[in-house]
Short mmCIF file of N, CA and C in Angstrom, two decimals:
data_model
loop_
_atom_site.label_atom_id
_atom_site.label_comp_id
_atom_site.label_asym_id
_atom_site.label_seq_id
_atom_site.Cartn_x
_atom_site.Cartn_y
_atom_site.Cartn_z
N ASP V 1 41.79 65.38 -74.07
CA ASP V 1 41.40 65.70 -75.49
C ASP V 1 42.28 64.91 -76.27
N ARG V 2 42.58 65.86 -77.97
CA ARG V 2 43.16 64.92 -78.48
C ARG V 2 44.65 65.08 -78.54
N GLU V 3 44.89 66.27 -78.15
CA GLU V 3 46.74 66.52 -77.95
C GLU V 3 46.52 65.67 -77.00
N SER V 4 46.55 65.82 -75.81
CA SER V 4 47.01 65.10 -74.40
C SER V 4 47.12 63.69 -74.66
N GLU V 5 45.78 63.00 -75.50
CA GLU V 5 45.65 61.61 -76.60
C GLU V 5 47.00 61.06 -76.99
N GLN V 6 47.49 61.94 -77.90
CA GLN V 6 48.67 62.23 -79.11
C GLN V 6 50.15 62.04 -78.13
N ASN V 7 50.02 63.21 -77.25
CA ASN V 7 51.78 62.98 -75.96
C ASN V 7 51.51 61.63 -75.18
N ILE V 8 50.41 61.06 -75.01
CA ILE V 8 50.42 60.34 -74.24
C ILE V 8 50.90 58.72 -75.50
N THR V 9 50.09 59.27 -76.24
CA THR V 9 50.24 57.61 -77.02
C THR V 9 51.92 57.55 -77.21
N LYS V 10 52.44 58.65 -77.56
CA LYS V 10 54.47 58.53 -78.12
C LYS V 10 54.73 58.64 -77.13
N ALA V 11 54.71 58.41 -75.81
CA ALA V 11 55.19 58.32 -74.80
C ALA V 11 55.55 57.11 -74.55
N LEU V 12 54.12 56.24 -74.70
CA LEU V 12 53.88 54.95 -74.52
C LEU V 12 55.14 54.41 -75.86
N GLU V 13 55.16 54.79 -76.78
CA GLU V 13 55.64 54.17 -77.83
C GLU V 13 57.37 54.54 -77.34
N ASN V 14 57.51 55.45 -77.08
CA ASN V 14 59.08 55.15 -76.64
C ASN V 14 59.02 54.78 -75.70
N PHE V 15 58.04 54.51 -74.53
CA PHE V 15 58.36 53.84 -73.20
C PHE V 15 58.74 51.82 -73.13
N ARG V 16 58.13 51.64 -74.46
CA ARG V 16 57.92 50.52 -74.41
C ARG V 16 58.55 49.48 -75.59
N LYS V 17 59.62 50.60 -76.12
CA LYS V 17 60.93 49.52 -77.01
C LYS V 17 61.50 48.89 -76.19
N ASP V 18 61.57 47.69 -76.43
CA ASP V 18 62.50 46.63 -75.69
C ASP V 18 61.82 46.29 -74.42
N ARG V 19 60.59 46.45 -74.66
CA ARG V 19 59.98 46.02 -73.01
C ARG V 19 58.59 45.30 -73.22
N ILE V 20 58.55 44.51 -72.67
CA ILE V 20 56.58 44.05 -72.51
C ILE V 20 56.24 44.71 -71.90
N THR V 21 54.96 45.39 -72.74
CA THR V 21 54.28 46.51 -71.68
C THR V 21 52.43 46.04 -71.90
N PHE V 22 52.03 45.99 -70.99
CA PHE V 22 50.54 45.80 -70.65
C PHE V 22 49.56 47.25 -70.99
N ILE V 23 48.68 47.07 -72.03
CA ILE V 23 48.39 48.66 -71.74
C ILE V 23 46.58 48.25 -71.81
N ILE V 24 45.95 48.77 -71.04
CA ILE V 24 44.67 48.14 -71.05
C ILE V 24 43.83 49.72 -71.48
N ALA V 25 43.18 49.53 -72.74
CA ALA V 25 42.61 50.96 -73.29
C ALA V 25 40.93 50.58 -73.72
N HIS V 26 40.66 51.35 -73.75
CA HIS V 26 38.84 51.40 -74.19
C HIS V 26 39.12 52.30 -75.35
N ARG V 27 39.97 52.64 -76.05
CA ARG V 27 39.66 53.29 -77.32
C ARG V 27 40.51 52.62 -78.33
N PHE V 28 40.35 52.29 -79.38
CA PHE V 28 40.91 51.52 -80.55
C PHE V 28 42.31 52.38 -80.75
N SER V 29 42.80 53.79 -81.06
CA SER V 29 43.58 54.24 -81.35
C SER V 29 44.42 53.87 -80.61
N THR V 30 44.43 53.94 -79.40
CA THR V 30 45.37 53.69 -78.31
C THR V 30 46.14 52.00 -78.69
N ILE V 31 45.52 51.16 -78.94
CA ILE V 31 46.10 50.19 -79.16
C ILE V 31 46.33 49.17 -80.74
N LYS V 32 45.84 50.15 -81.92
CA LYS V 32 46.28 49.86 -83.06
C LYS V 32 47.75 49.49 -83.39
N THR V 33 48.47 50.18 -82.63
CA THR V 33 50.20 49.68 -82.84
C THR V 33 50.92 48.56 -81.97
N CYS V 34 49.66 48.26 -80.70
CA CYS V 34 50.47 46.80 -80.21
C CYS V 34 50.53 45.62 -81.31
N ASP V 35 51.88 44.79 -80.41
CA ASP V 35 52.16 43.55 -81.81
C ASP V 35 51.01 42.37 -81.38
N LYS V 36 50.61 42.58 -80.21
CA LYS V 36 49.50 41.81 -79.72
C LYS V 36 48.24 42.28 -78.81
N ILE V 37 47.02 42.15 -79.38
CA ILE V 37 45.71 42.50 -78.69
C ILE V 37 45.22 41.63 -78.03
N PHE V 38 44.82 41.21 -76.73
CA PHE V 38 43.85 40.27 -76.15
C PHE V 38 42.55 40.87 -76.04
N PHE V 39 41.39 40.54 -76.48
CA PHE V 39 39.82 41.11 -76.73
C PHE V 39 39.40 39.88 -75.71
N LEU V 40 38.94 40.83 -74.79
CA LEU V 40 38.29 39.91 -73.35
C LEU V 40 36.62 40.66 -73.00
N LYS V 41 35.89 39.23 -73.09
CA LYS V 41 34.33 39.95 -73.02
C LYS V 41 34.17 39.21 -71.47
N GLN V 42 33.28 39.75 -70.94
CA GLN V 42 33.04 38.86 -69.51
C GLN V 42 34.23 38.74 -68.51
N GLY V 43 35.47 38.77 -68.73
CA GLY V 43 36.82 38.86 -68.40
C GLY V 43 37.24 37.23 -68.94
N GLU V 44 37.08 37.17 -70.17
CA GLU V 44 37.51 36.18 -70.76
C GLU V 44 38.09 36.27 -72.17
N ILE V 45 39.14 35.80 -72.02
CA ILE V 45 39.93 36.29 -73.91
C ILE V 45 39.06 35.54 -74.44
N ILE V 46 38.36 36.20 -75.45
CA ILE V 46 37.81 35.85 -76.43
C ILE V 46 38.42 35.53 -77.93
N CYS V 47 39.61 36.15 -78.35
CA CYS V 47 40.51 36.52 -79.44
C CYS V 47 41.72 37.36 -78.96
N LYS V 48 42.63 37.24 -79.53
CA LYS V 48 44.04 37.21 -79.34
C LYS V 48 44.55 37.57 -80.46
N GLY V 49 45.60 38.10 -81.21
CA GLY V 49 46.41 38.66 -82.35
C GLY V 49 46.91 39.97 -82.50
N SER V 50 47.00 40.45 -83.72
CA SER V 50 47.35 41.80 -84.21
C SER V 50 45.57 42.47 -84.47
N GLU V 51 45.94 43.83 -84.37
CA GLU V 51 44.62 44.06 -84.68
C GLU V 51 44.33 43.81 -86.45
N GLU V 52 45.10 43.64 -87.18
CA GLU V 52 44.26 43.13 -88.62
C GLU V 52 43.46 41.83 -88.59
N THR V 53 44.36 40.54 -87.28
CA THR V 53 43.84 39.22 -87.38
C THR V 53 42.63 39.71 -86.55
N LEU V 54 42.46 40.31 -85.61
CA LEU V 54 41.13 40.45 -84.65
C LEU V 54 40.24 40.83 -85.78
N HIS V 55 40.03 42.20 -86.39
CA HIS V 55 39.54 42.84 -87.51
C HIS V 55 39.35 41.71 -88.30
N GLN V 56 39.86 40.25 -88.90
CA GLN V 56 39.64 39.14 -90.01
C GLN V 56 39.07 38.27 -89.32
N ASN V 57 39.20 37.89 -87.85
CA ASN V 57 39.00 36.52 -87.16
C ASN V 57 37.71 36.62 -86.18
N CYS V 58 37.54 38.11 -85.47
CA CYS V 58 36.89 38.23 -84.09
C CYS V 58 35.57 38.95 -84.53
N PRO V 59 34.30 38.69 -84.83
CA PRO V 59 33.19 39.17 -84.70
C PRO V 59 32.48 40.43 -83.57
N GLU V 60 33.24 39.93 -82.61
CA GLU V 60 32.81 40.76 -81.48
C GLU V 60 33.57 42.20 -81.62
N TYR V 61 35.05 41.78 -81.76
CA TYR V 61 35.98 42.88 -82.14
C TYR V 61 35.13 44.06 -83.00
N ARG V 62 35.21 43.72 -84.50
CA ARG V 62 34.30 44.06 -85.40
C ARG V 62 33.43 45.17 -85.17
N LYS V 63 32.02 43.82 -84.48
CA LYS V 63 31.25 44.75 -84.12
C LYS V 63 31.29 46.20 -82.87
N LEU V 64 32.37 46.00 -81.96
CA LEU V 64 32.54 47.00 -81.29
C LEU V 64 33.16 48.17 -82.30
N LYS V 65 33.95 47.59 -83.31
CA LYS V 65 34.34 48.83 -84.00
C LYS V 65 33.81 49.84 -84.42
N THR V 66 32.68 48.75 -84.95
CA THR V 66 31.52 49.89 -85.96
C THR V 66 30.48 50.55 -84.90
N LEU V 67 30.68 50.75 -83.66
CA LEU V 67 29.58 51.39 -82.49
C LEU V 67 29.95 53.07 -82.52
#
């Protein structure tokens, strides 16, 4: 549910301060605050960068966001 997701997101934000953290996510709300996102397709990194960079430069990322 939404409340649980918000609690987990807040806990992750606190945990990842001054740390390198890998987050595997299927929801865009989970990754929007990440410094760097690796977008995979069939096990290969096809795009990487900030959310803004992926939105501008990765058609597959944009397409998935519109679904």
